């Protein structure tokens, strides 16, 4: 046996998976000086130290630490031949990022650290002048928290807490695991605590008072005496895991491979508020000892999960990693005995080798995780022969773009500055494939390089930033990511000198951004469009033209000479067997995606001086159109690509001859009805929108493409009217409709109030169910009209909470109005179809629960899900963005269509069916009368139809027909009849009712107009046995169902609780609408 090399000493722990490396043994005093040192600490020296080193030496020591460590060396003694530039004898230290050269005595007493986990020290000497040499100590220093424990601070000067970059979520259950060792025991001590965002309340913590351990959760203390005591914490590092669930209030403690359970009923249903501060210890009350591997999960682990939990399992809320903690200097302590510490070493390694071979075997120990230490371990090689495989280095290569990795030894991690943000680092490891011992590069870890917000864009690094953006935008981006990328692109365009290469990269980034969702692009679309316009103005080019194309965006620039300009054309197309866009400057392309033809009179309205300043004509083609998001397309949809053109920086308008734009349809239109539009940045409060001003559809349009003629230049597209015509409400009609609506709602509110007061004032009028239902409907319409009338005024205060409240009540009373109209038809169905043997207890109460409660449930749900579904919107704006008024209403289109349109559609269909049934009943009974003329019968039927129409809200159906060419006509009908619904209900169901008129005459009139108390009507008003004449069927159509005042269904029923009286053979039901 031979002992270990003289140049290696220090304690080592031996692991498995040993690789054999044979090194040359020199016959004189020289120690083999080409070595790989992996011990946690040790020293090495120059050959023959402390005697003079030999001549012609070439030594190299590779100091390799595990992942999470760096190497630190200290020069204990150093003396080499002195020379300018160290050209004779020298020591070169490669720290990973730089090479440092020493000679003479300059290195004496210096300490150096590696940038990664590898450091190389090389020594070379020439043929003359030798010195004493050097003695260097080394040690591995932990930089990963997994290799360190922390001593809890005993005063407020130092605080160990979770980093501000880590957000603690709201918790209803959790699991915490930590290892802890005690130094001394105190009367009161805290291991960890979590305070709420205010910092005043302890929401969660583990502490002791005397001999009692307690866990605090949401202000409730749970004694843990049954499962844990301060004596459980000893001087030996031990694992403790605690789990808790709000559902059961039960605590589980896992220690010594056993589960202990305690119940804490006071914590049942409790919640730990998120966003607070988590720290270890509590100043002077801190636990006196060390804590290691503290982790936290947002769920309660089971016994099985505890038993299989490993020391390197990552906590999904808090983990034992530097990224999660702020630890003051001096508190973290490296300890090789920690359960999850990463060390590689070997101690007292002896090997036997054949005596006739002058080689010694050195053990190379790869990294494995320790779980036990072997003492006095020996390893015998019984193989007859050995094959020594030389591991090749990973070759130098560039991957990804701009990251050039040098040739690297296996198992070594290289670090490079991020591109272009050099404040961060990218890493890449040279790995070994153990089946055939070949080396290969891992994927580069550039996760630290994607934070582009902190990058300062300058003219010098613009190309580098653009290249980085191109690398990170291949996948779909979120809203925030789109905003960040677009901001950086704008900065690049502003500060840089835009050559064709940089412009091509920027165009490709824009193309990548355009693949994101409409939602992600919405907030940044205006900036993108304006930045693209700036880009084409700044691109520098030589020659007559330049085209830059990408998958979704193409730019074309043509040199312009005002004196020789005679018109020109651009076209965008995709060649056969290709997916890439191309720009054609020369002639008209067959079947282009888009083409723009500029007339010879293009500059007829531009002065000579301005024309001479123009140097270029720009052409832009957008294959994806999600940058053009018009929130108010008025039934139109974009069915084409978008093309734009500009002449220098000049605004080209009111052209003598129009610009001809030909654009292909994205979808085939068998009966096209196109509208040529351009993107106007000034409308929709500056967010932009489509406008047709100055553009018309030209000849040559068909189902596949549209020709537009416009008298100006901008972004052009084709809107298709999916209803068959592009009807819009102009400013004048909009004002008229607004006037009608406000006047009608005012009148309707007054009439609804009169109707309601009439039925409240005269008790005899509200004895039956139909009258009570009518009162509820009138109440709902009254409040609906009142809230509507003050809505615009309240919106002008610019108070968000006030506007949401107004929209909430407007939505609520609209739904209650719909609901009571529906209940009218339900009541009619019961009266007509379920006439006999129908008894419903608390009939009106149940109707009220549905009529007022169901809408309340809907609007409360909307607010609970997203209160911003309500808010302020602009209505009545024309195509130029003028004439709008602010209104508080439902902003979310999904909420509007589901809770308003869908809700009303169901009620409307039900009311239509009931309307038909009632009219059949009326017409059938009227047909049996022989004492009226045909004209009288028709007038009575007409009155019934009109009465039911307004009562059941049939006029709201005009909204379904406000579509296409008849849009304006039905909008007028809708505004007139619906705003006056309260007026018509008052006329037909109050003013024209005979019993209402008599009540008015009796109590409101004087003199000869006053009705006497002993009149026939007053005597029979409560007579429940009077026959109902057939006249009453249509005549007394009122309130919301059937039953006359003379034959009251409910108020005077004596023999039965049935709310619907039985009909005799001679009596009919009278309709009371």
Tab-separated table of C-alpha atoms in Angstrom, residues 18-385:
chain	number	residue	atom	x	y	z
A	18	UNK	CA	-15.633	5.666	-7.577
A	19	UNK	CA	-13.747	6.460	-10.771
A	20	UNK	CA	-10.082	5.595	-11.155
A	21	UNK	CA	-7.549	8.080	-12.524
A	22	UNK	CA	-3.904	7.174	-12.937
A	23	UNK	CA	-1.296	9.893	-12.415
A	24	UNK	CA	2.486	9.832	-12.931
A	25	UNK	CA	4.640	9.493	-9.825
A	26	UNK	CA	7.935	11.405	-10.020
A	27	UNK	CA	11.087	9.578	-8.707
A	28	UNK	CA	12.628	12.573	-6.844
A	29	UNK	CA	11.330	14.976	-4.134
A	30	UNK	CA	8.650	16.321	-6.426
A	31	UNK	CA	5.068	15.666	-5.487
A	32	UNK	CA	2.684	14.973	-8.322
A	33	UNK	CA	1.367	18.427	-8.968
A	34	UNK	CA	-1.498	17.765	-11.394
A	35	UNK	CA	-4.351	17.032	-9.030
A	36	UNK	CA	-8.074	17.385	-8.462
A	37	UNK	CA	-8.805	18.404	-4.866
A	38	UNK	CA	-12.345	17.867	-3.558
A	39	UNK	CA	-11.830	17.830	0.232
A	40	UNK	CA	-13.800	20.428	2.263
A	41	UNK	CA	-10.467	21.942	3.289
A	42	UNK	CA	-6.762	21.312	2.974
A	43	UNK	CA	-3.603	22.721	1.518
A	44	UNK	CA	-1.159	22.192	-1.336
A	45	UNK	CA	2.263	23.572	-2.158
A	46	UNK	CA	4.870	23.856	-4.810
A	47	UNK	CA	7.114	20.848	-5.486
A	48	UNK	CA	9.818	20.285	-2.825
A	49	UNK	CA	8.446	23.115	-0.619
A	50	UNK	CA	9.907	24.604	1.569
A	51	UNK	CA	13.069	23.893	-0.469
A	52	UNK	CA	13.476	25.581	-3.825
A	53	UNK	CA	11.138	24.300	-6.470
A	54	UNK	CA	12.682	22.410	-9.453
A	55	UNK	CA	13.077	23.954	-12.878
A	56	UNK	CA	10.772	23.383	-15.857
A	57	UNK	CA	7.678	22.653	-13.761
A	58	UNK	CA	4.115	22.665	-15.127
A	59	UNK	CA	1.643	22.058	-12.288
A	60	UNK	CA	-2.112	22.419	-12.095
A	61	UNK	CA	-4.394	21.995	-9.086
A	62	UNK	CA	-8.157	21.856	-9.778
A	63	UNK	CA	-10.162	22.702	-6.661
A	64	UNK	CA	-13.721	21.459	-7.048
A	65	UNK	CA	-16.525	22.069	-4.581
A	66	UNK	CA	-20.095	20.744	-4.668
A	67	UNK	CA	-22.944	22.759	-6.052
A	68	UNK	CA	-23.850	25.510	-3.602
A	69	UNK	CA	-20.235	26.110	-2.542
A	70	UNK	CA	-17.376	28.282	-3.715
A	71	UNK	CA	-13.650	27.686	-3.255
A	72	UNK	CA	-11.569	30.055	-1.137
A	73	UNK	CA	-7.767	29.950	-1.141
A	74	UNK	CA	-5.244	31.754	1.084
A	75	UNK	CA	-1.519	32.214	0.282
A	76	UNK	CA	0.252	31.202	3.522
A	77	UNK	CA	3.715	31.603	2.007
A	78	UNK	CA	4.758	32.814	-1.425
A	79	UNK	CA	8.147	33.476	-3.063
A	80	UNK	CA	8.796	33.117	-6.806
A	81	UNK	CA	11.319	34.613	-9.219
A	82	UNK	CA	10.532	38.300	-9.736
A	83	UNK	CA	10.125	39.550	-13.321
A	84	UNK	CA	8.161	42.221	-15.144
A	85	UNK	CA	4.950	40.638	-16.375
A	86	UNK	CA	5.880	37.390	-14.560
A	87	UNK	CA	7.400	36.077	-17.779
A	88	UNK	CA	9.644	33.491	-16.064
A	89	UNK	CA	8.079	31.787	-13.035
A	90	UNK	CA	4.441	32.417	-12.185
A	91	UNK	CA	1.260	31.211	-10.470
A	92	UNK	CA	-2.023	31.750	-12.353
A	93	UNK	CA	-5.319	31.536	-10.437
A	94	UNK	CA	-8.468	31.032	-12.553
A	95	UNK	CA	-11.431	32.107	-10.406
A	96	UNK	CA	-14.036	31.297	-13.067
A	97	UNK	CA	-14.484	34.824	-14.356
A	98	UNK	CA	-10.868	36.017	-14.514
A	99	UNK	CA	-7.254	34.833	-14.460
A	100	UNK	CA	-4.881	36.422	-11.894
A	101	UNK	CA	-1.093	36.065	-12.293
A	102	UNK	CA	1.427	36.278	-9.396
A	103	UNK	CA	5.218	36.196	-9.058
A	104	UNK	CA	7.800	37.563	-6.650
A	105	UNK	CA	6.259	37.952	-3.201
A	106	UNK	CA	3.122	39.863	-4.261
A	107	UNK	CA	0.633	37.117	-3.323
A	108	UNK	CA	1.802	36.647	0.244
A	109	UNK	CA	-1.195	36.833	2.622
A	110	UNK	CA	-3.828	37.240	-0.130
A	111	UNK	CA	-7.221	35.485	-0.105
A	112	UNK	CA	-9.145	34.731	-3.327
A	113	UNK	CA	-12.639	33.331	-3.961
A	114	UNK	CA	-13.948	31.473	-6.999
A	115	UNK	CA	-17.024	32.717	-8.819
A	116	UNK	CA	-18.443	29.218	-9.116
A	117	UNK	CA	-17.660	25.877	-7.570
A	118	UNK	CA	-14.391	25.400	-9.524
A	119	UNK	CA	-11.018	27.093	-9.142
A	120	UNK	CA	-7.789	26.251	-10.964
A	121	UNK	CA	-4.293	27.107	-9.735
A	122	UNK	CA	-1.424	26.554	-12.186
A	123	UNK	CA	2.304	26.936	-11.584
A	124	UNK	CA	5.125	27.046	-14.120
A	125	UNK	CA	8.876	27.594	-13.782
A	126	UNK	CA	11.614	28.132	-16.355
A	127	UNK	CA	15.115	26.605	-16.663
A	128	UNK	CA	16.892	28.933	-14.207
A	129	UNK	CA	16.582	30.784	-10.880
A	130	UNK	CA	14.447	28.879	-8.420
A	131	UNK	CA	12.924	30.131	-5.149
A	132	UNK	CA	11.225	28.697	-2.084
A	133	UNK	CA	7.829	28.415	-3.789
A	134	UNK	CA	4.489	28.632	-2.084
A	135	UNK	CA	2.089	27.084	0.410
A	136	UNK	CA	-1.654	27.574	-0.206
A	137	UNK	CA	-4.595	26.552	1.986
A	138	UNK	CA	-8.086	26.053	0.603
A	139	UNK	CA	-11.563	25.491	1.908
A	140	UNK	CA	-15.075	25.151	0.562
A	141	UNK	CA	-17.435	27.946	1.569
A	142	UNK	CA	-21.170	27.397	1.451
A	143	UNK	CA	-23.177	29.869	-0.565
A	144	UNK	CA	-26.325	27.734	-0.714
A	145	UNK	CA	-28.526	27.917	2.374
A	146	UNK	CA	-29.088	24.162	2.212
A	147	UNK	CA	-25.558	23.761	3.560
A	148	UNK	CA	-26.037	26.175	6.454
A	149	UNK	CA	-27.974	26.521	9.666
A	150	UNK	CA	-28.817	29.855	11.258
A	151	UNK	CA	-28.466	30.982	14.844
A	152	UNK	CA	-31.573	32.826	15.975
A	153	UNK	CA	-30.775	36.446	16.972
A	154	UNK	CA	-31.233	37.330	20.635
A	155	UNK	CA	-31.894	41.054	20.148
A	156	UNK	CA	-33.619	43.434	17.775
A	157	UNK	CA	-30.395	44.422	16.022
A	158	UNK	CA	-30.647	41.461	13.663
A	159	UNK	CA	-33.828	39.933	12.250
A	160	UNK	CA	-34.165	36.755	10.190
A	161	UNK	CA	-37.268	37.078	8.033
A	162	UNK	CA	-38.753	35.933	4.765
A	163	UNK	CA	-37.778	38.165	1.837
A	164	UNK	CA	-40.151	40.919	0.740
A	165	UNK	CA	-40.109	39.302	-2.707
A	166	UNK	CA	-41.958	36.292	-1.244
A	167	UNK	CA	-45.696	36.766	-0.791
A	168	UNK	CA	-47.347	34.658	1.901
A	169	UNK	CA	-50.830	33.647	0.644
A	170	UNK	CA	-54.000	33.474	2.738
A	171	UNK	CA	-53.985	30.026	4.356
A	172	UNK	CA	-56.739	27.729	5.622
A	173	UNK	CA	-54.298	24.878	6.134
A	174	UNK	CA	-50.525	24.500	6.212
A	175	UNK	CA	-47.560	22.274	6.958
A	176	UNK	CA	-44.257	23.565	8.384
A	177	UNK	CA	-41.120	21.446	8.760
A	178	UNK	CA	-37.866	22.549	10.377
A	179	UNK	CA	-34.859	21.148	12.177
A	180	UNK	CA	-33.806	22.757	15.416
A	181	UNK	CA	-31.076	22.375	18.042
A	182	UNK	CA	-31.122	24.083	21.438
A	183	UNK	CA	-28.236	25.885	23.134
A	184	UNK	CA	-29.890	26.898	26.407
A	185	UNK	CA	-33.511	26.933	27.560
A	186	UNK	CA	-35.280	30.173	28.551
A	187	UNK	CA	-38.593	30.755	30.326
A	188	UNK	CA	-40.212	32.253	27.301
A	189	UNK	CA	-39.020	31.716	23.755
A	190	UNK	CA	-40.293	31.957	20.174
A	191	UNK	CA	-39.112	29.757	17.329
A	192	UNK	CA	-41.047	31.495	14.554
A	193	UNK	CA	-43.948	33.896	14.139
A	194	UNK	CA	-46.005	35.456	11.352
A	195	UNK	CA	-47.674	38.853	11.723
A	196	UNK	CA	-50.552	40.180	9.607
A	197	UNK	CA	-49.988	43.000	7.064
A	198	UNK	CA	-50.532	45.624	9.764
A	199	UNK	CA	-47.669	44.144	11.803
A	200	UNK	CA	-49.669	44.398	15.021
A	201	UNK	CA	-51.287	40.955	15.264
A	202	UNK	CA	-49.553	37.572	15.444
A	203	UNK	CA	-51.498	35.427	12.974
A	204	UNK	CA	-49.341	32.345	13.268
A	205	UNK	CA	-46.421	31.348	15.497
A	206	UNK	CA	-44.780	28.701	17.700
A	207	UNK	CA	-43.607	29.771	21.139
A	208	UNK	CA	-43.349	28.636	24.751
A	209	UNK	CA	-44.066	30.138	28.140
A	210	UNK	CA	-42.533	28.277	31.038
A	211	UNK	CA	-42.936	24.594	30.266
A	212	UNK	CA	-45.907	24.977	27.925
A	213	UNK	CA	-45.571	25.104	24.147
A	214	UNK	CA	-48.344	26.878	22.200
A	215	UNK	CA	-49.201	27.436	18.548
A	216	UNK	CA	-50.919	30.723	17.684
A	217	UNK	CA	-53.290	30.834	14.701
A	218	UNK	CA	-55.378	33.864	13.760
A	219	UNK	CA	-55.156	35.219	17.291
A	220	UNK	CA	-56.110	31.894	18.930
A	221	UNK	CA	-53.545	30.111	21.126
A	222	UNK	CA	-53.570	26.323	21.199
A	223	UNK	CA	-51.671	24.607	23.995
A	224	UNK	CA	-49.475	21.765	22.707
A	225	UNK	CA	-48.691	20.232	26.085
A	226	UNK	CA	-50.081	16.866	25.020
A	227	UNK	CA	-47.798	16.542	22.003
A	228	UNK	CA	-44.852	18.924	22.467
A	229	UNK	CA	-42.854	20.458	25.314
A	230	UNK	CA	-39.761	22.701	25.478
A	231	UNK	CA	-37.789	19.648	26.583
A	232	UNK	CA	-38.414	18.103	23.146
A	233	UNK	CA	-35.784	20.468	21.746
A	234	UNK	CA	-32.293	19.202	22.542
A	235	UNK	CA	-28.740	20.040	21.594
A	236	UNK	CA	-28.978	17.565	18.722
A	237	UNK	CA	-30.521	18.790	15.484
A	238	UNK	CA	-33.953	17.176	15.181
A	239	UNK	CA	-36.756	17.376	12.596
A	240	UNK	CA	-40.208	18.681	13.615
A	241	UNK	CA	-43.227	18.968	11.283
A	242	UNK	CA	-46.544	20.631	12.163
A	243	UNK	CA	-49.713	20.548	10.062
A	244	UNK	CA	-53.081	22.241	10.630
A	245	UNK	CA	-56.405	22.435	8.826
A	246	UNK	CA	-59.092	25.056	9.381
A	247	UNK	CA	-61.778	22.539	8.470
A	248	UNK	CA	-61.117	20.255	11.447
A	249	UNK	CA	-59.072	22.513	13.744
A	250	UNK	CA	-56.745	19.543	14.298
A	251	UNK	CA	-52.957	19.790	14.742
A	252	UNK	CA	-50.580	17.000	13.674
A	253	UNK	CA	-47.012	16.875	14.966
A	254	UNK	CA	-44.527	14.603	13.220
A	255	UNK	CA	-41.371	13.909	15.233
A	256	UNK	CA	-39.162	10.832	15.713
A	257	UNK	CA	-41.059	9.084	12.868
A	258	UNK	CA	-44.331	9.281	14.832
A	259	UNK	CA	-47.530	11.283	14.458
A	260	UNK	CA	-48.958	13.079	17.504
A	261	UNK	CA	-52.421	14.647	17.281
A	262	UNK	CA	-53.939	17.548	19.219
A	263	UNK	CA	-57.339	19.201	18.775
A	264	UNK	CA	-57.791	22.962	18.805
A	265	UNK	CA	-61.489	23.654	18.281
A	266	UNK	CA	-60.989	27.424	18.611
A	267	UNK	CA	-59.139	27.446	15.277
A	268	UNK	CA	-61.906	25.714	13.329
A	269	UNK	CA	-62.949	27.962	10.467
A	270	UNK	CA	-60.071	30.364	11.083
A	271	UNK	CA	-57.965	31.832	8.281
A	272	UNK	CA	-54.376	33.063	8.301
A	273	UNK	CA	-54.362	36.373	6.436
A	274	UNK	CA	-51.852	36.639	3.590
A	275	UNK	CA	-49.400	39.411	2.807
A	276	UNK	CA	-47.799	39.572	6.258
A	277	UNK	CA	-44.251	39.151	7.575
A	278	UNK	CA	-42.704	35.804	8.579
A	279	UNK	CA	-39.572	35.669	10.739
A	280	UNK	CA	-37.548	33.265	12.851
A	281	UNK	CA	-37.312	34.160	16.526
A	282	UNK	CA	-38.649	37.267	18.221
A	283	UNK	CA	-35.866	39.597	19.379
A	284	UNK	CA	-35.098	39.011	23.079
A	285	UNK	CA	-37.693	36.222	23.244
A	286	UNK	CA	-36.020	34.252	20.457
A	287	UNK	CA	-35.348	30.561	20.868
A	288	UNK	CA	-31.704	30.138	21.917
A	289	UNK	CA	-30.343	27.754	19.332
A	290	UNK	CA	-30.059	27.090	15.627
A	291	UNK	CA	-32.696	26.369	12.993
A	292	UNK	CA	-32.160	24.551	9.732
A	293	UNK	CA	-34.159	23.664	6.623
A	294	UNK	CA	-37.345	25.603	7.494
A	295	UNK	CA	-40.002	24.922	4.862
A	296	UNK	CA	-43.732	25.635	4.537
A	297	UNK	CA	-46.528	24.251	2.340
A	298	UNK	CA	-50.078	25.532	1.770
A	299	UNK	CA	-51.710	22.187	2.566
A	300	UNK	CA	-51.863	19.776	5.520
A	301	UNK	CA	-49.698	16.697	4.965
A	302	UNK	CA	-50.881	13.196	5.826
A	303	UNK	CA	-48.936	10.610	7.796
A	304	UNK	CA	-47.830	8.933	4.559
A	305	UNK	CA	-46.556	12.222	3.167
A	306	UNK	CA	-44.650	12.903	6.378
A	307	UNK	CA	-42.977	9.501	6.327
A	308	UNK	CA	-41.813	9.917	2.725
A	309	UNK	CA	-40.738	13.549	3.101
A	310	UNK	CA	-37.092	14.089	2.168
A	311	UNK	CA	-34.771	16.835	3.344
A	312	UNK	CA	-34.580	18.345	-0.150
A	313	UNK	CA	-38.368	18.521	-0.709
A	314	UNK	CA	-39.159	22.081	-1.732
A	315	UNK	CA	-41.739	24.087	0.222
A	316	UNK	CA	-44.285	25.738	-2.087
A	317	UNK	CA	-44.768	28.726	0.260
A	318	UNK	CA	-41.376	29.037	1.972
A	319	UNK	CA	-38.244	27.043	1.159
A	320	UNK	CA	-34.775	26.844	2.718
A	321	UNK	CA	-33.115	28.816	-0.035
A	322	UNK	CA	-31.399	32.184	-0.182
A	323	UNK	CA	-34.101	33.481	-2.509
A	324	UNK	CA	-36.670	33.156	0.298
A	325	UNK	CA	-34.801	34.673	3.239
A	326	UNK	CA	-33.094	37.812	4.439
A	327	UNK	CA	-30.414	36.599	6.860
A	328	UNK	CA	-28.050	39.131	8.508
A	329	UNK	CA	-24.361	38.440	8.197
A	330	UNK	CA	-22.785	36.310	10.888
A	331	UNK	CA	-25.890	34.233	11.651
A	332	UNK	CA	-25.515	31.572	8.926
A	333	UNK	CA	-23.141	28.743	9.875
A	334	UNK	CA	-21.783	26.037	7.583
A	335	UNK	CA	-22.080	22.577	9.116
A	336	UNK	CA	-21.063	19.361	7.389
A	337	UNK	CA	-23.303	17.274	9.674
A	338	UNK	CA	-26.580	18.818	8.478
A	339	UNK	CA	-29.125	16.381	7.091
A	340	UNK	CA	-29.215	17.888	3.644
A	341	UNK	CA	-25.696	19.311	3.395
A	342	UNK	CA	-23.910	18.678	0.093
A	343	UNK	CA	-20.316	17.558	0.661
A	344	UNK	CA	-18.048	15.316	-1.283
A	345	UNK	CA	-14.874	14.030	0.312
A	346	UNK	CA	-12.844	10.948	1.056
A	347	UNK	CA	-10.639	10.139	4.046
A	348	UNK	CA	-7.663	7.802	4.341
A	349	UNK	CA	-7.929	6.321	0.910
A	350	UNK	CA	-5.607	3.336	0.321
A	351	UNK	CA	-5.298	1.450	-2.912
A	352	UNK	CA	-3.166	-1.522	-4.000
A	353	UNK	CA	-1.653	-1.607	-7.463
A	354	UNK	CA	0.748	-3.891	-9.329
A	355	UNK	CA	4.342	-3.109	-8.258
A	356	UNK	CA	5.768	-3.210	-11.762
A	357	UNK	CA	3.518	-0.394	-12.964
A	358	UNK	CA	4.848	3.030	-11.793
A	359	UNK	CA	1.388	4.521	-11.297
A	360	UNK	CA	-0.650	5.393	-8.255
A	361	UNK	CA	-4.453	5.222	-8.222
A	362	UNK	CA	-6.319	8.301	-7.044
A	363	UNK	CA	-10.012	8.109	-6.120
A	364	UNK	CA	-12.286	10.644	-7.834
A	365	UNK	CA	-15.450	11.103	-5.779
A	366	UNK	CA	-18.557	12.346	-7.598
A	367	UNK	CA	-21.262	14.233	-5.725
A	368	UNK	CA	-23.904	12.221	-3.890
A	369	UNK	CA	-26.126	13.195	-1.006
A	370	UNK	CA	-24.859	11.925	2.371
A	371	UNK	CA	-26.996	9.944	4.736
A	372	UNK	CA	-24.321	8.154	6.769
A	373	UNK	CA	-20.545	8.099	7.321
A	374	UNK	CA	-18.367	5.004	6.793
A	375	UNK	CA	-15.336	4.519	9.015
A	376	UNK	CA	-12.285	2.346	8.318
A	377	UNK	CA	-13.598	1.575	4.908
A	378	UNK	CA	-11.520	-0.394	2.424
A	379	UNK	CA	-12.037	-1.087	-1.217
A	380	UNK	CA	-10.493	-4.048	-2.998
A	381	UNK	CA	-10.153	-4.265	-6.754
A	382	UNK	CA	-10.327	-7.819	-7.910
A	383	UNK	CA	-10.467	-7.161	-11.625
A	384	UNK	CA	-7.718	-8.636	-13.730
A	385	UNK	CA	-7.526	-5.644	-16.066
